[in-house]
Amino acid sequence: MIQIKTPHEIELMRASGLVTAGAIAAVTAAVRPGVSTKELDAVAEDHIRSHGAVPNFLGYHGFTGTICASINDEIVHGIPDPDRRLAEGDNISIDCGAILEGWHSDSAVTVTVGEPSAEDAALLEVTERSMWAGLARAVAGGRLTDISAAVESVVTAETHPYGIVDHYGGHGIGTEMHQDPHVLNYGRPGRGPRLVPGLALAIEPMVTVGDPATAELDDGWTVVTKDGSRAAHFEHTVAITPEGPWVLTAVDGGVAGLAPFGITPRQ
Protein backbone atom coordinates (compact mmCIF):
# COMPACT_ATOMS: atom_id res chain seq x y z
CA MET A 1 0.00 0.00 0.00
CA ILE A 2 1.22 3.48 -0.89
CA GLN A 3 1.06 5.70 2.18
CA ILE A 4 0.11 9.36 1.75
CA LYS A 5 1.08 11.64 4.62
CA THR A 6 -0.55 14.78 5.92
CA PRO A 7 1.49 18.01 5.99
CA HIS A 8 2.00 17.53 9.74
CA GLU A 9 3.29 14.00 9.20
CA ILE A 10 5.72 15.27 6.57
CA GLU A 11 6.99 17.76 9.18
CA LEU A 12 7.58 14.84 11.55
CA MET A 13 9.48 13.02 8.80
CA ARG A 14 11.59 16.14 8.29
CA ALA A 15 12.61 16.02 11.96
CA SER A 16 13.60 12.37 11.50
CA GLY A 17 15.44 13.27 8.31
CA LEU A 18 17.54 15.88 10.09
CA VAL A 19 18.61 13.26 12.65
CA THR A 20 19.72 10.97 9.83
CA ALA A 21 21.50 13.85 8.08
CA GLY A 22 23.41 14.57 11.28
CA ALA A 23 24.37 10.93 11.68
CA ILE A 24 25.65 10.73 8.10
CA ALA A 25 27.68 13.91 8.64
CA ALA A 26 29.16 12.59 11.89
CA VAL A 27 30.18 9.29 10.30
CA THR A 28 31.64 11.01 7.24
CA ALA A 29 33.73 13.24 9.51
CA ALA A 30 35.07 10.13 11.30
CA VAL A 31 36.22 8.42 8.08
CA ARG A 32 40.01 8.04 8.07
CA PRO A 33 42.64 5.37 7.43
CA GLY A 34 42.62 2.73 10.17
CA VAL A 35 39.12 3.33 11.49
CA SER A 36 36.94 0.21 11.62
CA THR A 37 33.47 0.08 10.15
CA LYS A 38 32.22 -0.94 13.60
CA GLU A 39 33.67 2.26 15.07
CA LEU A 40 31.84 4.25 12.39
CA ASP A 41 28.68 2.34 13.26
CA ALA A 42 29.03 3.43 16.89
CA VAL A 43 29.33 7.06 15.82
CA ALA A 44 26.04 6.82 13.95
CA GLU A 45 24.21 5.02 16.74
CA ASP A 46 25.39 7.53 19.34
CA HIS A 47 24.23 10.46 17.24
CA ILE A 48 20.82 8.96 16.53
CA ARG A 49 20.11 7.97 20.12
CA SER A 50 21.43 11.25 21.53
CA HIS A 51 18.81 13.04 19.43
CA GLY A 52 15.92 10.99 20.84
CA ALA A 53 15.61 8.65 17.87
CA VAL A 54 16.43 4.99 17.26
CA PRO A 55 18.32 3.40 14.36
CA ASN A 56 15.96 1.80 11.86
CA PHE A 57 18.56 -0.55 10.36
CA LEU A 58 19.59 -2.15 13.66
CA GLY A 59 17.71 -5.43 14.05
CA TYR A 60 15.93 -5.04 10.71
CA HIS A 61 15.43 -8.65 9.56
CA GLY A 62 18.35 -9.48 11.85
CA PHE A 63 20.79 -6.85 10.55
CA THR A 64 23.43 -6.13 13.19
CA GLY A 65 24.43 -2.55 12.39
CA THR A 66 23.13 0.99 12.61
CA ILE A 67 24.75 1.72 9.26
CA CYS A 68 25.43 -0.28 6.14
CA ALA A 69 29.16 0.14 5.45
CA SER A 70 29.99 -0.99 1.91
CA ILE A 71 33.57 -0.70 0.65
CA ASN A 72 34.84 -0.53 -2.94
CA ASP A 73 33.17 -3.38 -4.87
CA GLU A 74 30.49 -3.73 -2.17
CA ILE A 75 27.38 -1.97 -3.43
CA VAL A 76 25.01 -2.06 -0.46
CA HIS A 77 24.27 -3.79 2.87
CA GLY A 78 27.84 -4.18 4.11
CA ILE A 79 27.83 -5.26 7.77
CA PRO A 80 29.88 -3.16 10.24
CA ASP A 81 32.85 -5.20 11.50
CA PRO A 82 35.44 -4.37 14.18
CA ASP A 83 38.10 -6.10 12.06
CA ARG A 84 37.29 -4.25 8.83
CA ARG A 85 39.48 -1.16 8.74
CA LEU A 86 39.58 1.52 6.10
CA ALA A 87 42.68 2.20 4.03
CA GLU A 88 43.78 5.22 2.02
CA GLY A 89 42.00 5.21 -1.32
CA ASP A 90 39.02 3.10 -0.23
CA ASN A 91 35.54 4.19 -1.18
CA ILE A 92 32.96 3.61 1.54
CA SER A 93 29.20 3.90 1.10
CA ILE A 94 27.48 4.83 4.34
CA ASP A 95 23.75 4.08 4.43
CA CYS A 96 21.84 5.11 7.55
CA GLY A 97 18.37 5.77 8.86
CA ALA A 98 16.47 6.80 11.97
CA ILE A 99 13.02 6.53 13.50
CA LEU A 100 11.73 9.56 15.38
CA GLU A 101 8.22 9.60 16.84
CA GLY A 102 7.38 6.62 14.64
CA TRP A 103 8.58 8.18 11.37
CA HIS A 104 11.44 6.83 9.28
CA SER A 105 14.14 8.53 7.23
CA ASP A 106 16.87 7.01 5.07
CA SER A 107 19.97 8.43 3.39
CA ALA A 108 23.32 7.33 1.96
CA VAL A 109 26.56 8.84 0.75
CA THR A 110 29.77 7.47 -0.74
CA VAL A 111 33.10 9.05 0.23
CA THR A 112 36.73 8.30 -0.49
CA VAL A 113 39.31 7.81 2.27
CA GLY A 114 41.84 10.51 1.43
CA GLU A 115 42.15 11.86 -2.10
CA PRO A 116 40.10 10.01 -4.72
CA SER A 117 41.52 8.84 -8.01
CA ALA A 118 40.13 10.52 -11.13
CA GLU A 119 38.08 7.38 -11.80
CA ASP A 120 36.61 7.32 -8.29
CA ALA A 121 35.88 11.04 -8.30
CA ALA A 122 34.00 10.69 -11.59
CA LEU A 123 32.03 7.68 -10.32
CA LEU A 124 30.93 9.47 -7.17
CA GLU A 125 30.07 12.65 -9.06
CA VAL A 126 27.84 11.00 -11.66
CA THR A 127 26.07 8.86 -9.06
CA GLU A 128 25.29 11.83 -6.84
CA ARG A 129 24.23 13.96 -9.80
CA SER A 130 21.89 11.22 -11.03
CA MET A 131 20.27 11.14 -7.59
CA TRP A 132 19.59 14.87 -7.71
CA ALA A 133 18.16 14.54 -11.21
CA GLY A 134 15.74 11.95 -9.86
CA LEU A 135 14.85 14.08 -6.84
CA ALA A 136 14.11 17.00 -9.15
CA ARG A 137 11.39 14.91 -10.82
CA ALA A 138 9.62 14.17 -7.54
CA VAL A 139 6.92 16.60 -8.59
CA ALA A 140 3.16 16.39 -8.06
CA GLY A 141 1.36 15.40 -11.24
CA GLY A 142 4.21 13.34 -12.63
CA ARG A 143 4.59 9.58 -12.76
CA LEU A 144 6.89 7.38 -10.72
CA THR A 145 9.09 6.37 -13.64
CA ASP A 146 9.80 10.02 -14.43
CA ILE A 147 12.19 9.74 -11.49
CA SER A 148 13.65 6.47 -12.78
CA ALA A 149 14.20 7.86 -16.26
CA ALA A 150 15.87 11.00 -14.93
CA VAL A 151 18.38 8.94 -12.94
CA GLU A 152 19.12 6.72 -15.92
CA SER A 153 19.53 9.59 -18.35
CA VAL A 154 22.32 11.16 -16.32
CA VAL A 155 24.26 7.90 -16.04
CA THR A 156 23.86 6.83 -19.67
CA ALA A 157 24.83 10.29 -20.98
CA GLU A 158 28.38 9.76 -19.74
CA THR A 159 31.13 8.71 -22.16
CA HIS A 160 32.25 6.01 -19.74
CA PRO A 161 29.85 3.03 -19.83
CA TYR A 162 28.77 3.07 -16.19
CA GLY A 163 26.46 0.32 -14.99
CA ILE A 164 23.15 0.86 -13.18
CA VAL A 165 22.51 -1.93 -10.69
CA ASP A 166 19.45 -3.98 -11.61
CA HIS A 167 16.53 -4.63 -9.23
CA TYR A 168 17.94 -2.67 -6.26
CA GLY A 169 16.46 0.81 -5.96
CA GLY A 170 14.50 3.27 -3.92
CA HIS A 171 11.20 2.89 -2.11
CA GLY A 172 8.33 4.53 -0.37
CA ILE A 173 8.99 5.44 3.25
CA GLY A 174 6.96 6.63 6.23
CA THR A 175 5.79 4.64 9.23
CA GLU A 176 7.88 1.77 7.81
CA MET A 177 11.32 2.04 6.26
CA HIS A 178 10.37 0.16 3.11
CA GLN A 179 6.96 0.80 1.59
CA ASP A 180 5.46 0.76 -1.86
CA PRO A 181 6.26 1.88 -4.46
CA HIS A 182 9.60 0.39 -5.51
CA VAL A 183 11.63 3.02 -7.40
CA LEU A 184 13.98 1.59 -10.02
CA ASN A 185 16.89 3.65 -11.27
CA TYR A 186 16.06 3.09 -14.93
CA GLY A 187 12.99 2.92 -17.13
CA ARG A 188 10.79 4.82 -19.53
CA PRO A 189 9.10 7.95 -18.17
CA GLY A 190 5.37 8.43 -17.79
CA ARG A 191 4.57 5.13 -16.12
CA GLY A 192 3.62 3.89 -12.68
CA PRO A 193 1.65 5.56 -9.91
CA ARG A 194 0.84 9.26 -10.09
CA LEU A 195 3.06 11.42 -7.86
CA VAL A 196 0.89 13.28 -5.36
CA PRO A 197 1.52 15.59 -2.40
CA GLY A 198 2.14 13.60 0.77
CA LEU A 199 4.05 10.81 -0.93
CA ALA A 200 7.55 10.30 0.51
CA LEU A 201 10.21 8.36 -1.36
CA ALA A 202 13.80 7.30 -0.85
CA ILE A 203 15.68 7.84 -4.13
CA GLU A 204 18.94 5.87 -4.26
CA PRO A 205 20.95 5.22 -7.42
CA MET A 206 23.65 2.54 -7.28
CA VAL A 207 26.19 2.87 -10.08
CA THR A 208 29.21 0.75 -11.04
CA VAL A 209 32.38 1.51 -12.98
CA GLY A 210 32.13 -1.89 -14.66
CA ASP A 211 29.49 -4.52 -15.22
CA PRO A 212 26.45 -3.96 -12.97
CA ALA A 213 25.87 -7.69 -12.37
CA THR A 214 25.72 -8.47 -8.64
CA ALA A 215 26.26 -11.30 -6.18
CA GLU A 216 25.35 -11.65 -2.52
CA LEU A 217 28.06 -12.75 -0.11
CA ASP A 218 27.70 -15.70 2.25
CA ASP A 219 26.80 -13.32 5.11
CA GLY A 220 23.37 -13.05 3.49
CA TRP A 221 23.54 -9.26 3.27
CA THR A 222 26.48 -7.75 1.42
CA VAL A 223 25.85 -7.17 -2.29
CA VAL A 224 28.98 -6.91 -4.47
CA THR A 225 29.78 -6.45 -8.14
CA LYS A 226 30.52 -9.77 -9.80
CA ASP A 227 33.46 -8.37 -11.73
CA GLY A 228 35.02 -6.68 -8.69
CA SER A 229 34.56 -3.17 -10.07
CA ARG A 230 33.87 -0.30 -7.72
CA ALA A 231 30.41 1.02 -6.99
CA ALA A 232 28.84 4.13 -5.49
CA HIS A 233 25.54 4.71 -3.70
CA PHE A 234 23.78 7.97 -2.87
CA GLU A 235 20.35 8.38 -1.30
CA HIS A 236 17.97 11.00 0.04
CA THR A 237 14.42 10.88 1.38
CA VAL A 238 12.16 13.33 -0.43
CA ALA A 239 8.58 14.44 0.15
CA ILE A 240 6.36 15.54 -2.70
CA THR A 241 4.61 18.77 -1.73
CA PRO A 242 2.34 21.17 -3.62
CA GLU A 243 5.34 23.52 -3.87
CA GLY A 244 7.72 20.86 -5.21
CA PRO A 245 10.22 18.32 -3.82
CA TRP A 246 11.38 18.78 -0.22
CA VAL A 247 14.51 16.74 0.51
CA LEU A 248 13.93 15.69 4.10
CA THR A 249 17.41 14.25 4.72
CA ALA A 250 19.31 17.26 3.35
CA VAL A 251 20.07 19.92 5.95
CA ASP A 252 19.18 22.67 3.47
CA GLY A 253 16.09 20.81 2.24
CA GLY A 254 17.78 20.22 -1.09
CA VAL A 255 18.44 23.87 -1.98
CA ALA A 256 21.97 23.35 -3.30
CA GLY A 257 21.33 20.04 -5.05
CA LEU A 258 18.12 21.15 -6.76
CA ALA A 259 19.34 24.62 -7.79
CA PRO A 260 20.78 23.38 -11.12
CA PHE A 261 17.26 22.20 -12.01
CA GLY A 262 15.68 25.57 -11.22
CA ILE A 263 13.94 24.28 -8.09
CA THR A 264 13.90 26.14 -4.76
CA PRO A 265 12.56 23.79 -2.04
CA ARG A 266 11.71 24.48 1.56
CA GLN A 267 14.61 24.56 4.01
mmCIF file of C-alpha atoms in Angstrom:
data_model
loop_
_atom_site.group_PDB
_atom_site.id
_atom_site.type_symbol
_atom_site.label_atom_id
_atom_site.label_comp_id
_atom_site.label_asym_id
_atom_site.label_seq_id
_atom_site.Cartn_x
_atom_site.Cartn_y
_atom_site.Cartn_z
ATOM 1 C CA MET A 1 0.000 0.000 0.000
ATOM 2 C CA ILE A 2 1.220 3.482 -0.891
ATOM 3 C CA GLN A 3 1.064 5.699 2.182
ATOM 4 C CA ILE A 4 0.105 9.358 1.751
ATOM 5 C CA LYS A 5 1.075 11.638 4.624
ATOM 6 C CA THR A 6 -0.548 14.782 5.923
ATOM 7 C CA PRO A 7 1.495 18.006 5.985
ATOM 8 C CA HIS A 8 2.003 17.530 9.737
ATOM 9 C CA GLU A 9 3.290 14.003 9.198
ATOM 10 C CA ILE A 10 5.719 15.271 6.572
ATOM 11 C CA GLU A 11 6.987 17.759 9.175
ATOM 12 C CA LEU A 12 7.583 14.841 11.549
ATOM 13 C CA MET A 13 9.478 13.022 8.795
ATOM 14 C CA ARG A 14 11.585 16.142 8.294
ATOM 15 C CA ALA A 15 12.611 16.019 11.957
ATOM 16 C CA SER A 16 13.601 12.371 11.503
ATOM 17 C CA GLY A 17 15.442 13.269 8.314
ATOM 18 C CA LEU A 18 17.538 15.877 10.089
ATOM 19 C CA VAL A 19 18.615 13.264 12.648
ATOM 20 C CA THR A 20 19.718 10.974 9.826
ATOM 21 C CA ALA A 21 21.497 13.855 8.085
ATOM 22 C CA GLY A 22 23.415 14.571 11.276
ATOM 23 C CA ALA A 23 24.373 10.926 11.683
ATOM 24 C CA ILE A 24 25.648 10.734 8.097
ATOM 25 C CA ALA A 25 27.680 13.909 8.642
ATOM 26 C CA ALA A 26 29.158 12.589 11.893
ATOM 27 C CA VAL A 27 30.178 9.285 10.301
ATOM 28 C CA THR A 28 31.641 11.013 7.245
ATOM 29 C CA ALA A 29 33.726 13.243 9.514
ATOM 30 C CA ALA A 30 35.065 10.134 11.295
ATOM 31 C CA VAL A 31 36.219 8.418 8.083
ATOM 32 C CA ARG A 32 40.009 8.037 8.067
ATOM 33 C CA PRO A 33 42.641 5.371 7.426
ATOM 34 C CA GLY A 34 42.619 2.729 10.169
ATOM 35 C CA VAL A 35 39.120 3.326 11.494
ATOM 36 C CA SER A 36 36.941 0.214 11.623
ATOM 37 C CA THR A 37 33.472 0.083 10.151
ATOM 38 C CA LYS A 38 32.223 -0.941 13.600
ATOM 39 C CA GLU A 39 33.666 2.263 15.067
ATOM 40 C CA LEU A 40 31.839 4.246 12.389
ATOM 41 C CA ASP A 41 28.683 2.343 13.259
ATOM 42 C CA ALA A 42 29.027 3.426 16.888
ATOM 43 C CA VAL A 43 29.325 7.060 15.816
ATOM 44 C CA ALA A 44 26.035 6.821 13.948
ATOM 45 C CA GLU A 45 24.206 5.023 16.743
ATOM 46 C CA ASP A 46 25.393 7.529 19.337
ATOM 47 C CA HIS A 47 24.233 10.460 17.235
ATOM 48 C CA ILE A 48 20.824 8.963 16.531
ATOM 49 C CA ARG A 49 20.107 7.971 20.120
ATOM 50 C CA SER A 50 21.432 11.252 21.530
ATOM 51 C CA HIS A 51 18.805 13.045 19.432
ATOM 52 C CA GLY A 52 15.925 10.987 20.844
ATOM 53 C CA ALA A 53 15.608 8.650 17.867
ATOM 54 C CA VAL A 54 16.434 4.994 17.265
ATOM 55 C CA PRO A 55 18.317 3.395 14.365
ATOM 56 C CA ASN A 56 15.965 1.799 11.860
ATOM 57 C CA PHE A 57 18.565 -0.552 10.361
ATOM 58 C CA LEU A 58 19.595 -2.146 13.658
ATOM 59 C CA GLY A 59 17.711 -5.430 14.048
ATOM 60 C CA TYR A 60 15.928 -5.044 10.712
ATOM 61 C CA HIS A 61 15.427 -8.652 9.560
ATOM 62 C CA GLY A 62 18.348 -9.477 11.849
ATOM 63 C CA PHE A 63 20.794 -6.845 10.546
ATOM 64 C CA THR A 64 23.428 -6.129 13.193
ATOM 65 C CA GLY A 65 24.428 -2.554 12.390
ATOM 66 C CA THR A 66 23.132 0.988 12.613
ATOM 67 C CA ILE A 67 24.754 1.715 9.256
ATOM 68 C CA CYS A 68 25.434 -0.282 6.143
ATOM 69 C CA ALA A 69 29.157 0.142 5.451
ATOM 70 C CA SER A 70 29.989 -0.994 1.913
ATOM 71 C CA ILE A 71 33.569 -0.703 0.653
ATOM 72 C CA ASN A 72 34.843 -0.526 -2.935
ATOM 73 C CA ASP A 73 33.168 -3.377 -4.872
ATOM 74 C CA GLU A 74 30.489 -3.730 -2.173
ATOM 75 C CA ILE A 75 27.382 -1.966 -3.430
ATOM 76 C CA VAL A 76 25.013 -2.064 -0.462
ATOM 77 C CA HIS A 77 24.265 -3.787 2.865
ATOM 78 C CA GLY A 78 27.842 -4.177 4.114
ATOM 79 C CA ILE A 79 27.826 -5.261 7.773
ATOM 80 C CA PRO A 80 29.879 -3.163 10.244
ATOM 81 C CA ASP A 81 32.846 -5.201 11.498
ATOM 82 C CA PRO A 82 35.439 -4.368 14.180
ATOM 83 C CA ASP A 83 38.096 -6.098 12.063
ATOM 84 C CA ARG A 84 37.292 -4.251 8.831
ATOM 85 C CA ARG A 85 39.479 -1.159 8.740
ATOM 86 C CA LEU A 86 39.578 1.524 6.097
ATOM 87 C CA ALA A 87 42.685 2.199 4.031
ATOM 88 C CA GLU A 88 43.783 5.221 2.020
ATOM 89 C CA GLY A 89 42.003 5.213 -1.324
ATOM 90 C CA ASP A 90 39.020 3.102 -0.233
ATOM 91 C CA ASN A 91 35.537 4.192 -1.184
ATOM 92 C CA ILE A 92 32.956 3.614 1.535
ATOM 93 C CA SER A 93 29.204 3.896 1.095
ATOM 94 C CA ILE A 94 27.476 4.831 4.342
ATOM 95 C CA ASP A 95 23.745 4.076 4.425
ATOM 96 C CA CYS A 96 21.844 5.113 7.545
ATOM 97 C CA GLY A 97 18.368 5.771 8.859
ATOM 98 C CA ALA A 98 16.468 6.797 11.973
ATOM 99 C CA ILE A 99 13.020 6.526 13.503
ATOM 100 C CA LEU A 100 11.735 9.565 15.382
ATOM 101 C CA GLU A 101 8.224 9.596 16.841
ATOM 102 C CA GLY A 102 7.380 6.618 14.640
ATOM 103 C CA TRP A 103 8.579 8.182 11.369
ATOM 104 C CA HIS A 104 11.444 6.830 9.281
ATOM 105 C CA SER A 105 14.141 8.529 7.227
ATOM 106 C CA ASP A 106 16.869 7.006 5.073
ATOM 107 C CA SER A 107 19.971 8.427 3.391
ATOM 108 C CA ALA A 108 23.319 7.329 1.964
ATOM 109 C CA VAL A 109 26.557 8.845 0.747
ATOM 110 C CA THR A 110 29.766 7.471 -0.744
ATOM 111 C CA VAL A 111 33.096 9.047 0.225
ATOM 112 C CA THR A 112 36.732 8.299 -0.486
ATOM 113 C CA VAL A 113 39.306 7.814 2.270
ATOM 114 C CA GLY A 114 41.837 10.510 1.429
ATOM 115 C CA GLU A 115 42.150 11.862 -2.101
ATOM 116 C CA PRO A 116 40.098 10.008 -4.716
ATOM 117 C CA SER A 117 41.518 8.844 -8.013
ATOM 118 C CA ALA A 118 40.128 10.517 -11.128
ATOM 119 C CA GLU A 119 38.079 7.379 -11.803
ATOM 120 C CA ASP A 120 36.610 7.315 -8.294
ATOM 121 C CA ALA A 121 35.884 11.039 -8.304
ATOM 122 C CA ALA A 122 34.003 10.687 -11.593
ATOM 123 C CA LEU A 123 32.031 7.679 -10.323
ATOM 124 C CA LEU A 124 30.932 9.473 -7.167
ATOM 125 C CA GLU A 125 30.067 12.650 -9.057
ATOM 126 C CA VAL A 126 27.843 11.002 -11.658
ATOM 127 C CA THR A 127 26.074 8.856 -9.061
ATOM 128 C CA GLU A 128 25.287 11.827 -6.839
ATOM 129 C CA ARG A 129 24.225 13.955 -9.804
ATOM 130 C CA SER A 130 21.891 11.217 -11.029
ATOM 131 C CA MET A 131 20.267 11.139 -7.588
ATOM 132 C CA TRP A 132 19.593 14.874 -7.711
ATOM 133 C CA ALA A 133 18.164 14.537 -11.213
ATOM 134 C CA GLY A 134 15.737 11.954 -9.857
ATOM 135 C CA LEU A 135 14.851 14.080 -6.843
ATOM 136 C CA ALA A 136 14.108 17.001 -9.152
ATOM 137 C CA ARG A 137 11.393 14.915 -10.823
ATOM 138 C CA ALA A 138 9.619 14.173 -7.538
ATOM 139 C CA VAL A 139 6.916 16.596 -8.587
ATOM 140 C CA ALA A 140 3.158 16.391 -8.061
ATOM 141 C CA GLY A 141 1.362 15.403 -11.239
ATOM 142 C CA GLY A 142 4.214 13.336 -12.627
ATOM 143 C CA ARG A 143 4.595 9.582 -12.764
ATOM 144 C CA LEU A 144 6.889 7.377 -10.717
ATOM 145 C CA THR A 145 9.093 6.369 -13.645
ATOM 146 C CA ASP A 146 9.797 10.023 -14.430
ATOM 147 C CA ILE A 147 12.192 9.736 -11.494
ATOM 148 C CA SER A 148 13.654 6.470 -12.776
ATOM 149 C CA ALA A 149 14.197 7.858 -16.260
ATOM 150 C CA ALA A 150 15.869 10.999 -14.926
ATOM 151 C CA VAL A 151 18.382 8.940 -12.940
ATOM 152 C CA GLU A 152 19.117 6.718 -15.917
ATOM 153 C CA SER A 153 19.528 9.592 -18.353
ATOM 154 C CA VAL A 154 22.321 11.162 -16.318
ATOM 155 C CA VAL A 155 24.265 7.902 -16.042
ATOM 156 C CA THR A 156 23.863 6.832 -19.667
ATOM 157 C CA ALA A 157 24.828 10.293 -20.983
ATOM 158 C CA GLU A 158 28.382 9.755 -19.740
ATOM 159 C CA THR A 159 31.131 8.710 -22.163
ATOM 160 C CA HIS A 160 32.251 6.008 -19.741
ATOM 161 C CA PRO A 161 29.845 3.029 -19.828
ATOM 162 C CA TYR A 162 28.768 3.070 -16.189
ATOM 163 C CA GLY A 163 26.456 0.322 -14.987
ATOM 164 C CA ILE A 164 23.150 0.857 -13.181
ATOM 165 C CA VAL A 165 22.508 -1.929 -10.686
ATOM 166 C CA ASP A 166 19.445 -3.980 -11.609
ATOM 167 C CA HIS A 167 16.534 -4.627 -9.228
ATOM 168 C CA TYR A 168 17.938 -2.666 -6.260
ATOM 169 C CA GLY A 169 16.463 0.812 -5.957
ATOM 170 C CA GLY A 170 14.500 3.273 -3.923
ATOM 171 C CA HIS A 171 11.198 2.892 -2.110
ATOM 172 C CA GLY A 172 8.331 4.531 -0.372
ATOM 173 C CA ILE A 173 8.995 5.438 3.254
ATOM 174 C CA GLY A 174 6.960 6.625 6.229
ATOM 175 C CA THR A 175 5.793 4.640 9.233
ATOM 176 C CA GLU A 176 7.879 1.773 7.813
ATOM 177 C CA MET A 177 11.321 2.038 6.264
ATOM 178 C CA HIS A 178 10.366 0.156 3.110
ATOM 179 C CA GLN A 179 6.963 0.799 1.587
ATOM 180 C CA ASP A 180 5.460 0.757 -1.862
ATOM 181 C CA PRO A 181 6.264 1.880 -4.463
ATOM 182 C CA HIS A 182 9.596 0.386 -5.514
ATOM 183 C CA VAL A 183 11.628 3.020 -7.402
ATOM 184 C CA LEU A 184 13.980 1.587 -10.017
ATOM 185 C CA ASN A 185 16.894 3.654 -11.274
ATOM 186 C CA TYR A 186 16.065 3.091 -14.934
ATOM 187 C CA GLY A 187 12.992 2.919 -17.127
ATOM 188 C CA ARG A 188 10.789 4.816 -19.530
ATOM 189 C CA PRO A 189 9.100 7.954 -18.166
ATOM 190 C CA GLY A 190 5.367 8.434 -17.786
ATOM 191 C CA ARG A 191 4.566 5.130 -16.124
ATOM 192 C CA GLY A 192 3.617 3.892 -12.682
ATOM 193 C CA PRO A 193 1.649 5.563 -9.908
ATOM 194 C CA ARG A 194 0.841 9.255 -10.091
ATOM 195 C CA LEU A 195 3.060 11.418 -7.859
ATOM 196 C CA VAL A 196 0.890 13.283 -5.359
ATOM 197 C CA PRO A 197 1.521 15.593 -2.397
ATOM 198 C CA GLY A 198 2.138 13.605 0.767
ATOM 199 C CA LEU A 199 4.052 10.805 -0.929
ATOM 200 C CA ALA A 200 7.547 10.295 0.511
ATOM 201 C CA LEU A 201 10.211 8.357 -1.361
ATOM 202 C CA ALA A 202 13.804 7.301 -0.847
ATOM 203 C CA ILE A 203 15.682 7.837 -4.125
ATOM 204 C CA GLU A 204 18.936 5.875 -4.260
ATOM 205 C CA PRO A 205 20.950 5.219 -7.419
ATOM 206 C CA MET A 206 23.650 2.542 -7.276
ATOM 207 C CA VAL A 207 26.193 2.875 -10.083
ATOM 208 C CA THR A 208 29.209 0.748 -11.039
ATOM 209 C CA VAL A 209 32.377 1.508 -12.979
ATOM 210 C CA GLY A 210 32.129 -1.892 -14.664
ATOM 211 C CA ASP A 211 29.487 -4.523 -15.219
ATOM 212 C CA PRO A 212 26.448 -3.965 -12.965
ATOM 213 C CA ALA A 213 25.868 -7.689 -12.368
ATOM 214 C CA THR A 214 25.721 -8.472 -8.638
ATOM 215 C CA ALA A 215 26.261 -11.295 -6.185
ATOM 216 C CA GLU A 216 25.353 -11.646 -2.518
ATOM 217 C CA LEU A 217 28.062 -12.750 -0.107
ATOM 218 C CA ASP A 218 27.698 -15.696 2.249
ATOM 219 C CA ASP A 219 26.802 -13.321 5.108
ATOM 220 C CA GLY A 220 23.366 -13.046 3.489
ATOM 221 C CA TRP A 221 23.536 -9.257 3.271
ATOM 222 C CA THR A 222 26.485 -7.749 1.423
ATOM 223 C CA VAL A 223 25.854 -7.166 -2.285
ATOM 224 C CA VAL A 224 28.984 -6.909 -4.475
ATOM 225 C CA THR A 225 29.784 -6.449 -8.140
ATOM 226 C CA LYS A 226 30.518 -9.774 -9.801
ATOM 227 C CA ASP A 227 33.464 -8.373 -11.731
ATOM 228 C CA GLY A 228 35.018 -6.677 -8.689
ATOM 229 C CA SER A 229 34.565 -3.166 -10.073
ATOM 230 C CA ARG A 230 33.874 -0.301 -7.722
ATOM 231 C CA ALA A 231 30.410 1.015 -6.993
ATOM 232 C CA ALA A 232 28.836 4.134 -5.492
ATOM 233 C CA HIS A 233 25.537 4.710 -3.704
ATOM 234 C CA PHE A 234 23.780 7.967 -2.865
ATOM 235 C CA GLU A 235 20.347 8.379 -1.301
ATOM 236 C CA HIS A 236 17.965 11.004 0.044
ATOM 237 C CA THR A 237 14.423 10.880 1.384
ATOM 238 C CA VAL A 238 12.158 13.328 -0.426
ATOM 239 C CA ALA A 239 8.578 14.442 0.148
ATOM 240 C CA ILE A 240 6.357 15.535 -2.704
ATOM 241 C CA THR A 241 4.614 18.769 -1.728
ATOM 242 C CA PRO A 242 2.339 21.172 -3.618
ATOM 243 C CA GLU A 243 5.340 23.524 -3.869
ATOM 244 C CA GLY A 244 7.720 20.857 -5.207
ATOM 245 C CA PRO A 245 10.223 18.325 -3.819
ATOM 246 C CA TRP A 246 11.376 18.784 -0.224
ATOM 247 C CA VAL A 247 14.505 16.745 0.511
ATOM 248 C CA LEU A 248 13.931 15.694 4.101
ATOM 249 C CA THR A 249 17.410 14.246 4.723
ATOM 250 C CA ALA A 250 19.310 17.257 3.349
ATOM 251 C CA VAL A 251 20.071 19.919 5.949
ATOM 252 C CA ASP A 252 19.182 22.670 3.469
ATOM 253 C CA GLY A 253 16.091 20.810 2.245
ATOM 254 C CA GLY A 254 17.775 20.216 -1.095
ATOM 255 C CA VAL A 255 18.435 23.866 -1.984
ATOM 256 C CA ALA A 256 21.971 23.345 -3.299
ATOM 257 C CA GLY A 257 21.327 20.035 -5.048
ATOM 258 C CA LEU A 258 18.118 21.154 -6.760
ATOM 259 C CA ALA A 259 19.340 24.619 -7.786
ATOM 260 C CA PRO A 260 20.781 23.376 -11.118
ATOM 261 C CA PHE A 261 17.262 22.202 -12.005
ATOM 262 C CA GLY A 262 15.681 25.574 -11.221
ATOM 263 C CA ILE A 263 13.937 24.276 -8.090
ATOM 264 C CA THR A 264 13.903 26.138 -4.764
ATOM 265 C CA PRO A 265 12.563 23.795 -2.043
ATOM 266 C CA ARG A 266 11.707 24.476 1.563
ATOM 267 C CA GLN A 267 14.605 24.564 4.014
#
